[in-house]
Amino acid sequence: MFGSTTTTLALALFVTTFPAVRGQYTWPDPKYEELESLRWDQIGLGSTFLELGLTGSCTAFVGGSNTGRANAADWIRTAYHDMATHNSEDGTGGLDASIRFPEEQARAENAGDGFLDTFNFLSAASDRFVSYADIIAIGAIIAIESCGGPEIDFRFGRIDATEPNIPGVPEPRQTLDEHIASFRKQGFNQSEMISLIACGHSFGGVQHTAFPDLVPELNDTTNTQSAVHFDTTFTNFDNNVAKEYIAGTTLNPLVVGSNDTTNSDKRIFGSDGNVTMNAFAADENLYANICAALFARMLDTVPSGVVLTDVVTPIPVKPTQVELIHHGDGTLLFNGGSLRLWNVPVNTARAVNASWTDRAGVESPSVVLRHTSGMYPSASIVVNETSAVASFRFVVSDDSSVAAQTFTMPYLVLLSDTSCRLSNTIPSAWNLNVAVRKGTIPSRIYATRLNVLPAPTVEYAEYDIWTVLILSDDDTFNSYGISYELDGKTFEVLTSIVSVASVGLCA
Ligand code: HEM
């Protein structure tokens, strides 16, 4: 029986992808690298702040401790409710961050404060490269994977909705037929519906404030939000939700609630004669595998027309935060950033060297890098702007294949450290100066938050300085990416974050 469910799952993957994005990847690709980092740098040096939402613990909750709730559960429920507005017949709705709109959150089908909490936390990781919808998907993946769950395929490319979607999230008091119809509309058949709910309801529970008719106030100082959990391990992914259901020991309020009308899990789990739940209770690996496939499909359910990438896989040898900055004195500062080696065993004897080659092909003496088994901070050098840095590479003592990769350093358009603010107080208007190499004629250079057409201002031997004047900054910490268009393509200047607070006063 389960074999057929697995086959159905495999056949039913319907997301549109464009081919071989991973295969086409070449450094630098700031957008892909940022997404890859959000997806994979989950612990340790270089990790993104998303892991902090779980503060190293799956019991963490933004509302405080002893609440009976967990961020992980909220993040997963948010992803499901955002997706559940999908209508597979007309292609509308899906995972598009429409759940961020107060109008959607105010609907009865979205009872509870978990969506607002989740969005407030996760949205800070969104920027010019990453949509809110991609962040919601990554948040769910991190919650599941960090809390005992299986690895889930992540694709990116979700596009944020500009208005609320049509309602469509299932509610406990609906009938079994209504639930089957609702999941069919979302793109899942009856067996997938049973499985997906059993997977999601491995986490969290029903809280009194959101559903006062379903669960009572508990008056428990260790469960201050009176949440009655779907299983005894509500902060971890495991098959206890099925085991306890089959054993008849479950306290799941959607199974053993006193009002049978709202016992939706009971109706749904039993709707195939408990075949699915029996199989899940008997085999935790089967449960994990089916959940991994269904979670991935849930997250990849997007409005028609949205094209997702291939699955984001770790970049094995990844230079990060490399930048070349133009000084006003005819020199360039090359910041070697860090080298990230993916998933290498700890080897304290490993020696990692970096070297740079200038435009004439002359290689600099190598620099020894030593940090952790995975992250190797590199050094900075000042070079003449004529010779510049054309490429760099790493030599790793226990992996000769790394040295074979040469990373070509873009040097045509650079951040200039003559960038400065026009007044002593900040916020202030400021000049974001960009050095454009002579002979290079971008059709446009712009800071990502404000698009102001620049004009050359100061002449240098090798570079012209173009200024993006940022007239007013109401937020001191507004940061900018710099992009330029050349020969019909858009490029990103490789630089760390630039904000008015990071530049000095103009002379
Ligand atoms: C017929 C379908 C479903 C119904 C009627 C339903 C109903 C509910 C209800 C009433 C709650 C309590 C929310 C609260 O008190 O804040 C809840 C929580 C939750 N649901 Fe569902 N659900 C369904 C499907 C799903 C699916 C498919 C997933 C994910 C794949 C999911 C994930 C969750 C999670 C993680 C929680 C815990 C939230 C928390 O503890 O803060 N649900 N669900």
Coordinates of C-alpha atoms and ligand atoms in Angstrom, one line a residue:
M1 CA 0.0 0.0 0.0
F2 CA 2.7 2.4 0.9
G3 CA 4.7 1.6 -2.2
S4 CA 1.8 3.0 -4.2
T5 CA 1.7 6.2 -2.1
T6 CA 5.4 6.7 -2.7
T7 CA 5.0 6.3 -6.4
T8 CA 2.1 8.7 -6.4
L9 CA 4.3 11.2 -4.6
A10 CA 7.1 10.8 -7.0
L11 CA 4.9 11.2 -10.0
A12 CA 3.0 14.1 -8.7
L13 CA 5.9 16.5 -8.4
F14 CA 4.6 19.2 -10.5
V15 CA 6.8 22.2 -9.9
T16 CA 8.3 23.9 -12.9
T17 CA 12.1 24.2 -12.7
F18 CA 14.6 25.5 -15.1
P19 CA 17.4 23.2 -15.8
A20 CA 20.9 22.9 -14.4
V21 CA 21.1 26.1 -12.4
R22 CA 23.7 24.4 -10.2
G23 CA 25.6 23.2 -13.2
Q24 CA 25.8 26.7 -14.6
Y25 CA 27.0 28.3 -11.3
T26 CA 30.3 30.2 -11.5
W27 CA 31.7 32.5 -8.9
P28 CA 30.7 35.2 -8.3
D29 CA 27.0 35.0 -8.3
P30 CA 26.0 37.0 -5.2
K31 CA 22.3 36.1 -5.3
Y32 CA 22.9 32.3 -5.6
E33 CA 25.7 32.5 -3.0
E34 CA 23.4 34.2 -0.5
L35 CA 20.6 31.8 -1.0
E36 CA 23.0 28.9 -0.7
S37 CA 24.4 30.3 2.5
L38 CA 20.9 30.8 4.0
R39 CA 20.1 27.3 3.1
W40 CA 23.3 25.5 4.2
D41 CA 25.3 27.7 6.6
Q42 CA 23.1 26.7 9.6
I43 CA 25.7 26.4 12.3
G44 CA 29.1 27.8 13.1
L45 CA 31.2 30.5 11.5
G46 CA 29.4 32.2 8.6
S47 CA 26.0 30.9 9.6
T48 CA 23.1 33.1 9.0
F49 CA 20.9 34.5 11.8
L50 CA 18.0 32.2 10.9
E51 CA 19.4 29.6 13.2
L52 CA 19.1 32.1 16.1
G53 CA 15.3 31.9 15.8
L54 CA 15.8 28.5 17.3
T55 CA 18.6 29.7 19.5
G56 CA 20.2 26.4 19.2
S57 CA 17.2 24.8 20.8
C58 CA 14.0 23.6 19.2
T59 CA 12.1 24.6 22.3
A60 CA 12.9 28.3 21.8
F61 CA 9.9 30.6 21.3
V62 CA 9.8 34.4 20.6
G63 CA 7.1 34.9 23.2
G64 CA 9.3 33.6 26.1
S65 CA 9.9 30.3 27.8
N66 CA 7.3 27.9 29.4
T67 CA 4.6 29.0 27.0
G68 CA 4.0 25.5 25.6
R69 CA 4.9 26.8 22.1
A70 CA 7.9 26.7 19.8
N71 CA 9.1 28.9 16.9
A72 CA 9.7 25.7 14.9
A73 CA 6.0 24.9 14.9
D74 CA 5.0 28.4 14.0
W75 CA 7.4 28.5 11.1
I76 CA 6.0 25.3 9.6
R77 CA 2.4 26.2 10.1
T78 CA 3.1 29.6 8.5
A79 CA 4.5 27.9 5.4
Y80 CA 1.5 25.6 5.1
H81 CA -1.1 28.4 5.6
D82 CA 0.7 30.6 3.1
M83 CA 0.7 27.8 0.5
A84 CA -2.8 26.5 1.3
T85 CA -4.5 29.3 -0.7
H86 CA -3.2 27.6 -3.9
N87 CA -5.8 26.8 -6.5
S88 CA -4.3 24.2 -8.8
E89 CA -7.2 24.7 -11.3
D90 CA -6.5 28.3 -12.1
G91 CA -2.9 28.5 -10.8
T92 CA -3.6 31.3 -8.3
G93 CA -2.3 31.4 -4.7
G94 CA 0.5 29.3 -3.2
L95 CA 3.6 30.0 -1.3
D96 CA 4.0 33.7 -2.1
A97 CA 4.2 35.4 1.4
S98 CA 0.6 36.7 1.1
I99 CA 0.2 35.6 4.7
R100 CA 2.1 38.7 5.6
F101 CA -0.9 40.9 4.8
P102 CA -3.0 41.8 7.9
E103 CA -6.2 41.0 5.9
E104 CA -5.1 37.4 5.5
Q105 CA -4.0 37.1 9.1
A106 CA -7.4 38.4 10.3
R107 CA -9.3 35.6 8.7
A108 CA -10.8 32.9 10.9
E109 CA -8.9 30.3 8.8
N110 CA -5.6 31.9 10.1
A111 CA -6.5 32.1 13.8
G112 CA -3.5 32.7 16.2
D113 CA -0.5 35.0 16.4
G114 CA 2.0 32.6 15.0
F115 CA 2.0 34.1 11.5
L116 CA 2.8 37.6 12.7
D117 CA 5.5 36.3 15.0
T118 CA 7.0 34.3 12.2
F119 CA 6.9 37.0 9.7
N120 CA 8.3 39.6 12.0
F121 CA 11.3 37.3 12.7
L122 CA 12.0 35.8 9.3
S123 CA 11.4 38.9 7.2
A124 CA 14.6 40.5 8.5
A125 CA 16.5 38.0 6.5
S126 CA 14.9 39.1 3.3
D127 CA 16.8 41.6 1.1
R128 CA 17.2 42.5 -2.6
F129 CA 18.1 38.9 -3.4
V130 CA 15.7 37.0 -1.3
S131 CA 11.9 37.2 -1.4
Y132 CA 9.8 36.9 1.7
A133 CA 8.3 33.8 0.2
D134 CA 11.7 32.1 -0.2
I135 CA 12.5 33.0 3.4
I136 CA 9.3 31.5 4.6
A137 CA 10.2 28.3 2.8
I138 CA 13.8 28.3 4.2
G139 CA 12.4 28.9 7.7
A140 CA 10.2 25.8 7.5
I141 CA 13.1 23.7 6.2
I142 CA 15.5 24.9 9.0
A143 CA 12.8 24.2 11.6
I144 CA 12.2 20.7 10.4
E145 CA 15.8 19.8 9.7
S146 CA 17.2 21.3 12.9
C147 CA 14.6 19.6 15.0
G148 CA 15.2 16.0 14.1
G149 CA 13.6 16.0 10.6
P150 CA 14.8 14.8 7.3
E151 CA 16.7 16.8 4.7
I152 CA 14.3 18.7 2.4
D153 CA 15.0 19.8 -1.1
F154 CA 15.1 23.6 -1.4
R155 CA 14.6 25.6 -4.6
F156 CA 14.4 29.3 -4.8
G157 CA 12.7 31.8 -7.0
R158 CA 9.4 32.4 -5.2
I159 CA 7.8 35.7 -5.9
D160 CA 6.0 37.8 -3.3
A161 CA 2.3 38.4 -3.8
T162 CA 1.3 42.1 -3.9
E163 CA -2.1 41.5 -2.4
P164 CA -3.9 38.9 -0.2
N165 CA -4.9 35.6 -1.9
I166 CA -8.4 34.2 -2.0
P167 CA -9.2 32.3 1.2
G168 CA -8.6 28.6 1.1
V169 CA -7.0 27.3 4.3
P170 CA -8.8 24.2 5.8
E171 CA -10.4 24.6 9.2
P172 CA -11.2 21.9 11.9
R173 CA -14.9 22.1 11.6
Q174 CA -15.1 21.3 7.9
T175 CA -16.3 17.9 6.8
L176 CA -14.0 15.2 5.4
D177 CA -15.4 15.8 1.9
E178 CA -14.6 19.4 2.2
H179 CA -11.1 18.7 3.4
I180 CA -10.5 16.2 0.5
A181 CA -11.8 18.9 -1.9
S182 CA -9.6 21.6 -0.3
F183 CA -6.4 19.5 -0.5
R184 CA -7.3 18.5 -4.1
K185 CA -7.5 22.2 -4.9
Q186 CA -4.1 22.7 -3.3
G187 CA -2.7 19.9 -5.4
F188 CA -2.7 16.9 -3.0
N189 CA -4.8 13.8 -3.1
Q190 CA -6.5 12.1 -0.1
S191 CA -3.5 9.9 0.8
E192 CA -1.1 12.9 0.5
M193 CA -3.5 15.0 2.6
I194 CA -3.4 12.4 5.4
S195 CA 0.4 12.2 5.2
L196 CA 1.0 16.0 5.0
I197 CA -1.1 16.7 8.1
A198 CA 0.6 13.8 10.0
C199 CA 3.9 15.3 9.0
G200 CA 3.0 18.9 10.0
H201 CA 1.3 17.9 13.2
S202 CA 4.5 16.3 14.5
F203 CA 5.1 19.8 15.8
G204 CA 3.1 22.1 18.1
G205 CA -0.4 21.9 19.1
V206 CA -3.6 23.9 19.5
Q207 CA -3.5 26.9 21.9
H208 CA -6.4 28.2 24.0
T209 CA -6.3 31.8 22.9
A210 CA -6.6 31.0 19.2
F211 CA -9.1 28.1 19.6
P212 CA -10.9 28.6 23.0
D213 CA -13.7 26.2 21.9
L214 CA -11.1 23.4 21.3
V215 CA -8.8 23.6 24.3
P216 CA -9.4 24.8 27.8
E217 CA -7.3 27.3 29.8
L218 CA -4.7 25.0 31.5
N219 CA -3.5 27.3 34.3
D220 CA -0.1 25.7 34.1
T221 CA 3.0 27.8 34.7
T222 CA 5.0 25.5 32.4
N223 CA 2.5 26.0 29.6
T224 CA 1.3 29.6 30.0
Q225 CA -0.4 29.8 26.5
S226 CA -2.4 26.6 27.3
A227 CA -1.3 24.7 24.2
V228 CA -2.5 21.1 24.0
H229 CA 0.0 19.3 21.8
F230 CA -0.5 16.9 18.9
D231 CA 2.0 14.5 20.4
T232 CA 4.3 14.2 23.5
T233 CA 7.3 15.4 21.5
F234 CA 5.9 18.6 20.1
T235 CA 9.2 20.4 19.5
N236 CA 10.7 17.5 17.6
F237 CA 10.1 15.8 14.3
D238 CA 9.3 12.1 14.9
N239 CA 6.5 9.6 14.2
N240 CA 5.1 9.8 17.7
V241 CA 2.1 11.6 16.3
A242 CA 1.2 8.4 14.5
K243 CA 2.4 6.0 17.2
E244 CA 0.3 7.7 19.9
Y245 CA -2.7 7.9 17.5
I246 CA -2.5 4.2 16.7
A247 CA -1.8 3.2 20.3
G248 CA -4.9 5.1 21.4
T249 CA -2.8 7.2 23.9
T250 CA -2.9 10.4 21.8
L251 CA -4.0 13.7 23.4
N252 CA -4.2 15.4 20.0
P253 CA -7.1 17.9 20.5
L254 CA -8.0 17.4 16.8
V255 CA -8.5 13.7 17.5
V256 CA -9.8 13.4 21.0
G257 CA -11.5 16.8 21.4
S258 CA -14.8 16.8 23.3
N259 CA -16.6 18.3 20.3
D260 CA -16.4 15.7 17.5
T261 CA -17.2 18.4 14.9
T262 CA -13.8 19.9 15.2
N263 CA -11.9 16.5 15.4
S264 CA -10.5 17.0 11.9
D265 CA -7.4 14.9 12.4
K266 CA -9.5 12.0 13.6
R267 CA -11.7 12.1 10.5
I268 CA -8.7 12.6 8.1
F269 CA -6.3 10.1 9.7
G270 CA -9.0 7.4 9.8
S271 CA -10.3 8.1 6.3
D272 CA -8.3 5.3 4.6
G273 CA -9.0 2.8 7.4
N274 CA -5.8 4.0 9.2
V275 CA -3.6 2.4 6.5
T276 CA -1.3 5.5 6.3
M277 CA -1.1 6.1 10.1
N278 CA -0.4 2.4 10.8
A279 CA 2.5 2.5 8.3
F280 CA 3.8 5.7 9.8
A281 CA 3.6 4.3 13.3
A282 CA 5.4 1.2 12.3
D283 CA 8.3 2.7 10.3
E284 CA 9.9 6.0 11.2
N285 CA 12.1 6.0 8.1
L286 CA 9.1 5.7 5.8
Y287 CA 7.5 8.5 7.7
A288 CA 10.6 10.7 7.4
N289 CA 10.9 10.0 3.6
I290 CA 7.3 10.6 2.8
C291 CA 7.4 13.8 4.9
A292 CA 10.5 15.1 3.2
A293 CA 9.0 14.7 -0.3
L294 CA 5.6 16.2 0.8
F295 CA 7.2 19.2 2.6
A296 CA 9.3 19.9 -0.5
R297 CA 6.2 19.8 -2.6
M298 CA 4.3 22.0 -0.2
L299 CA 7.0 24.6 -0.3
D300 CA 7.3 24.4 -4.1
T301 CA 3.6 25.0 -4.6
V302 CA 3.7 28.5 -6.1
P303 CA 1.4 30.5 -8.4
S304 CA 1.6 29.4 -12.0
G305 CA 4.1 31.4 -13.9
V306 CA 6.6 31.4 -11.0
V307 CA 9.7 29.4 -12.1
L308 CA 11.8 27.8 -9.4
T309 CA 15.4 26.9 -9.7
D310 CA 16.9 23.5 -9.4
V311 CA 17.5 22.2 -5.9
V312 CA 20.1 24.3 -4.1
T313 CA 23.1 22.1 -3.3
P314 CA 26.2 23.2 -1.2
I315 CA 29.0 24.8 -3.2
P316 CA 32.0 22.6 -2.3
V317 CA 34.7 25.3 -2.6
K318 CA 33.2 28.8 -1.9
P319 CA 34.9 32.1 -1.6
T320 CA 32.8 34.5 0.5
Q321 CA 32.9 38.2 1.1
V322 CA 35.7 38.7 -1.4
E323 CA 35.9 42.4 -2.5
L324 CA 38.1 44.8 -4.3
I325 CA 37.9 48.4 -3.2
H326 CA 39.2 51.4 -5.1
H327 CA 41.3 53.8 -3.1
G328 CA 41.6 57.4 -4.2
D329 CA 45.4 57.0 -4.5
G330 CA 45.9 54.7 -7.4
T331 CA 45.7 51.5 -5.3
L332 CA 43.2 48.8 -4.8
L333 CA 42.4 46.9 -1.6
F334 CA 41.8 43.2 -2.2
N335 CA 40.0 41.6 0.7
G336 CA 40.3 37.9 0.3
G337 CA 37.2 37.2 2.4
S338 CA 37.0 33.6 3.5
L339 CA 37.2 30.2 1.9
R340 CA 34.4 27.8 2.9
L341 CA 35.1 24.2 2.3
W342 CA 31.9 22.2 2.5
N343 CA 31.5 19.3 4.8
V344 CA 35.1 18.5 5.3
P345 CA 36.2 16.4 8.2
V346 CA 38.1 18.2 11.0
N347 CA 41.8 18.1 10.2
T348 CA 44.0 20.3 12.3
A349 CA 47.0 19.4 10.1
R350 CA 45.2 20.8 7.0
A351 CA 47.1 23.7 5.5
V352 CA 45.2 26.1 3.3
N353 CA 47.0 28.7 1.2
A354 CA 45.6 31.4 -1.0
S355 CA 47.3 33.3 -3.8
W356 CA 46.4 36.0 -6.2
T357 CA 47.3 36.6 -9.8
D358 CA 47.5 40.1 -11.3
R359 CA 46.4 41.3 -14.7
A360 CA 49.8 40.5 -16.1
G361 CA 49.6 36.9 -14.9
V362 CA 52.1 37.4 -12.0
E363 CA 51.2 35.3 -9.0
S364 CA 51.6 36.7 -5.5
P365 CA 53.4 34.7 -2.8
S366 CA 50.8 32.5 -1.1
V367 CA 49.2 33.3 2.3
V368 CA 48.5 30.6 4.8
L369 CA 45.0 30.4 6.0
R370 CA 44.0 28.6 9.2
H371 CA 40.8 28.7 11.1
T372 CA 38.3 25.9 11.5
S373 CA 37.9 22.8 9.4
G374 CA 35.4 24.5 7.2
M375 CA 36.0 28.3 7.2
Y376 CA 39.4 29.8 6.3
P377 CA 39.6 33.6 6.6
S378 CA 41.9 35.0 4.0
A379 CA 44.1 38.1 4.1
S380 CA 43.9 41.5 2.5
I381 CA 46.5 43.0 0.2
V382 CA 46.9 46.4 -1.4
V383 CA 47.8 46.3 -5.0
N384 CA 48.5 48.9 -7.7
E385 CA 45.3 49.7 -9.7
T386 CA 47.0 48.9 -13.0
S387 CA 48.0 45.4 -12.1
A388 CA 44.9 44.8 -9.9
V389 CA 43.9 41.3 -9.0
A390 CA 42.6 39.3 -11.9
S391 CA 42.1 35.9 -10.2
F392 CA 42.8 34.0 -7.0
R393 CA 42.9 30.3 -5.9
F394 CA 43.3 28.2 -2.9
V395 CA 45.7 25.3 -2.2
V396 CA 44.5 22.8 0.3
S397 CA 47.0 20.3 1.6
D398 CA 44.7 17.3 1.7
D399 CA 42.6 18.0 -1.4
S400 CA 44.5 18.7 -4.6
S401 CA 41.3 19.3 -6.6
V402 CA 40.8 22.7 -4.9
A403 CA 43.9 24.3 -6.4
A404 CA 42.6 23.5 -9.9
Q405 CA 39.8 26.0 -9.4
T406 CA 40.7 29.6 -10.3
F407 CA 38.3 32.3 -9.4
T408 CA 38.2 35.2 -11.8
M409 CA 37.9 38.5 -9.9
P410 CA 35.7 41.2 -11.5
Y411 CA 37.5 44.5 -11.5
L412 CA 35.7 46.7 -13.9
V413 CA 33.3 48.4 -11.5
L414 CA 34.3 48.7 -7.8
L415 CA 33.2 50.4 -4.6
S416 CA 35.4 53.5 -4.0
D417 CA 36.4 54.3 -0.5
T418 CA 36.0 58.0 -1.3
S419 CA 32.3 57.4 -0.6
C420 CA 31.4 59.9 2.1
R421 CA 28.5 61.7 3.8
L422 CA 27.8 65.3 3.3
S423 CA 27.0 66.3 6.8
N424 CA 28.4 65.7 10.3
T425 CA 25.2 64.2 11.6
I426 CA 23.6 61.0 10.5
P427 CA 21.2 60.3 8.9
S428 CA 22.7 62.5 6.1
A429 CA 22.7 62.8 2.4
W430 CA 25.8 60.9 1.1
N431 CA 27.8 60.1 -1.9
L432 CA 28.1 56.4 -2.8
N433 CA 31.2 56.5 -5.1
V434 CA 31.8 53.8 -7.6
A435 CA 35.1 53.4 -9.5
V436 CA 34.5 52.5 -13.2
R437 CA 37.5 51.3 -15.1
K438 CA 38.4 53.4 -18.1
G439 CA 37.0 52.1 -21.4
T440 CA 34.1 50.4 -19.5
I441 CA 30.8 52.2 -20.3
P442 CA 28.0 50.8 -18.1
S443 CA 24.6 52.0 -19.3
R444 CA 23.6 52.5 -15.7
I445 CA 25.0 52.2 -12.2
Y446 CA 22.6 52.3 -9.3
A447 CA 22.3 51.6 -5.6
T448 CA 19.6 49.1 -5.0
R449 CA 17.4 51.0 -2.7
L450 CA 17.4 54.3 -4.5
N451 CA 17.9 54.5 -8.3
V452 CA 19.7 57.7 -9.1
L453 CA 21.5 58.1 -12.4
P454 CA 25.1 58.8 -11.7
A455 CA 27.6 60.9 -13.7
P456 CA 31.5 60.8 -13.7
T457 CA 32.9 63.3 -11.2
V458 CA 36.6 62.7 -10.6
E459 CA 39.2 61.4 -13.1
Y460 CA 41.7 58.7 -12.0
A461 CA 44.4 57.0 -14.1
E462 CA 42.6 53.7 -14.5
Y463 CA 39.2 54.4 -13.1
D464 CA 36.5 57.1 -13.3
I465 CA 34.5 57.8 -10.2
W466 CA 30.8 57.8 -10.6
T467 CA 28.7 59.1 -7.7
V468 CA 25.3 57.8 -6.7
L469 CA 24.0 60.7 -4.5
I470 CA 21.7 59.3 -1.9
L471 CA 19.7 62.3 -0.9
S472 CA 18.1 61.4 2.4
D473 CA 18.4 58.4 4.6
D474 CA 15.7 58.2 7.2
D475 CA 17.3 55.0 8.6
T476 CA 21.0 55.2 9.5
F477 CA 21.3 51.5 8.9
N478 CA 19.8 51.4 5.4
S479 CA 22.3 49.5 3.4
Y480 CA 22.9 49.4 -0.3
G481 CA 23.9 46.9 -2.9
I482 CA 25.5 48.4 -6.0
S483 CA 24.5 47.1 -9.4
Y484 CA 25.6 48.0 -12.9
E485 CA 24.4 47.2 -16.4
L486 CA 26.9 46.5 -19.1
D487 CA 26.3 45.0 -22.5
G488 CA 22.7 44.3 -21.7
K489 CA 23.5 42.3 -18.5
T490 CA 23.2 43.3 -14.8
F491 CA 26.1 42.7 -12.5
E492 CA 26.6 43.2 -8.7
V493 CA 29.6 45.1 -7.4
L494 CA 31.4 42.7 -5.0
T495 CA 31.4 44.6 -1.7
S496 CA 30.3 44.3 1.8
I497 CA 27.3 46.3 3.0
V498 CA 27.5 50.0 2.5
S499 CA 25.4 52.4 4.6
V500 CA 25.7 56.0 5.6
A501 CA 27.0 54.9 8.9
S502 CA 29.9 53.0 7.3
V503 CA 31.4 56.1 5.5
G504 CA 33.3 59.1 6.7
L505 CA 32.6 62.8 6.3
C506 CA 33.4 64.2 2.9
A507 CA 36.4 66.5 2.8
Ligands
HEM1 C1 -7.2 19.9 7.5 C2 -6.0 20.4 7.6 C3 -5.6 21.1 8.9 C4 -6.3 21.6 9.9 C5 -7.8 21.6 10.1 C6 -5.3 22.1 10.9 C7 -5.7 22.6 12.1 C8 -4.8 23.2 13.0 C9 -5.1 23.8 14.2 C10 -6.5 24.2 14.7 C11 -4.0 24.2 14.8 C12 -3.8 25.0 16.1 C13 -3.2 26.4 15.8 C14 -3.0 27.2 17.0 O1 -3.6 27.0 18.1 O2 -2.2 28.2 16.9 C15 -2.9 23.7 14.0 C16 -1.6 23.8 14.3 C17 -0.5 23.4 13.5 N1 -0.6 23.0 12.2 FE1 -2.3 22.3 11.4 N2 -4.1 21.9 10.4 C18 -4.2 21.3 9.2 C19 -3.1 20.9 8.3 C20 -1.8 21.2 8.6 C21 -0.7 20.9 7.7 C22 -0.9 20.3 6.3 C23 0.5 21.3 8.3 C24 1.9 21.3 7.8 C25 2.3 20.5 6.9 C26 0.1 21.9 9.6 C27 1.0 22.3 10.5 C28 0.6 22.7 11.8 C29 1.6 23.1 12.8 C30 3.1 23.0 12.7 C31 0.9 23.5 13.9 C32 1.4 23.9 15.3 C33 1.4 25.4 15.4 C34 1.9 25.9 16.8 O3 2.0 25.0 17.7 O4 2.1 27.1 17.0 N3 -1.3 21.8 9.7 N4 -3.4 23.1 12.9

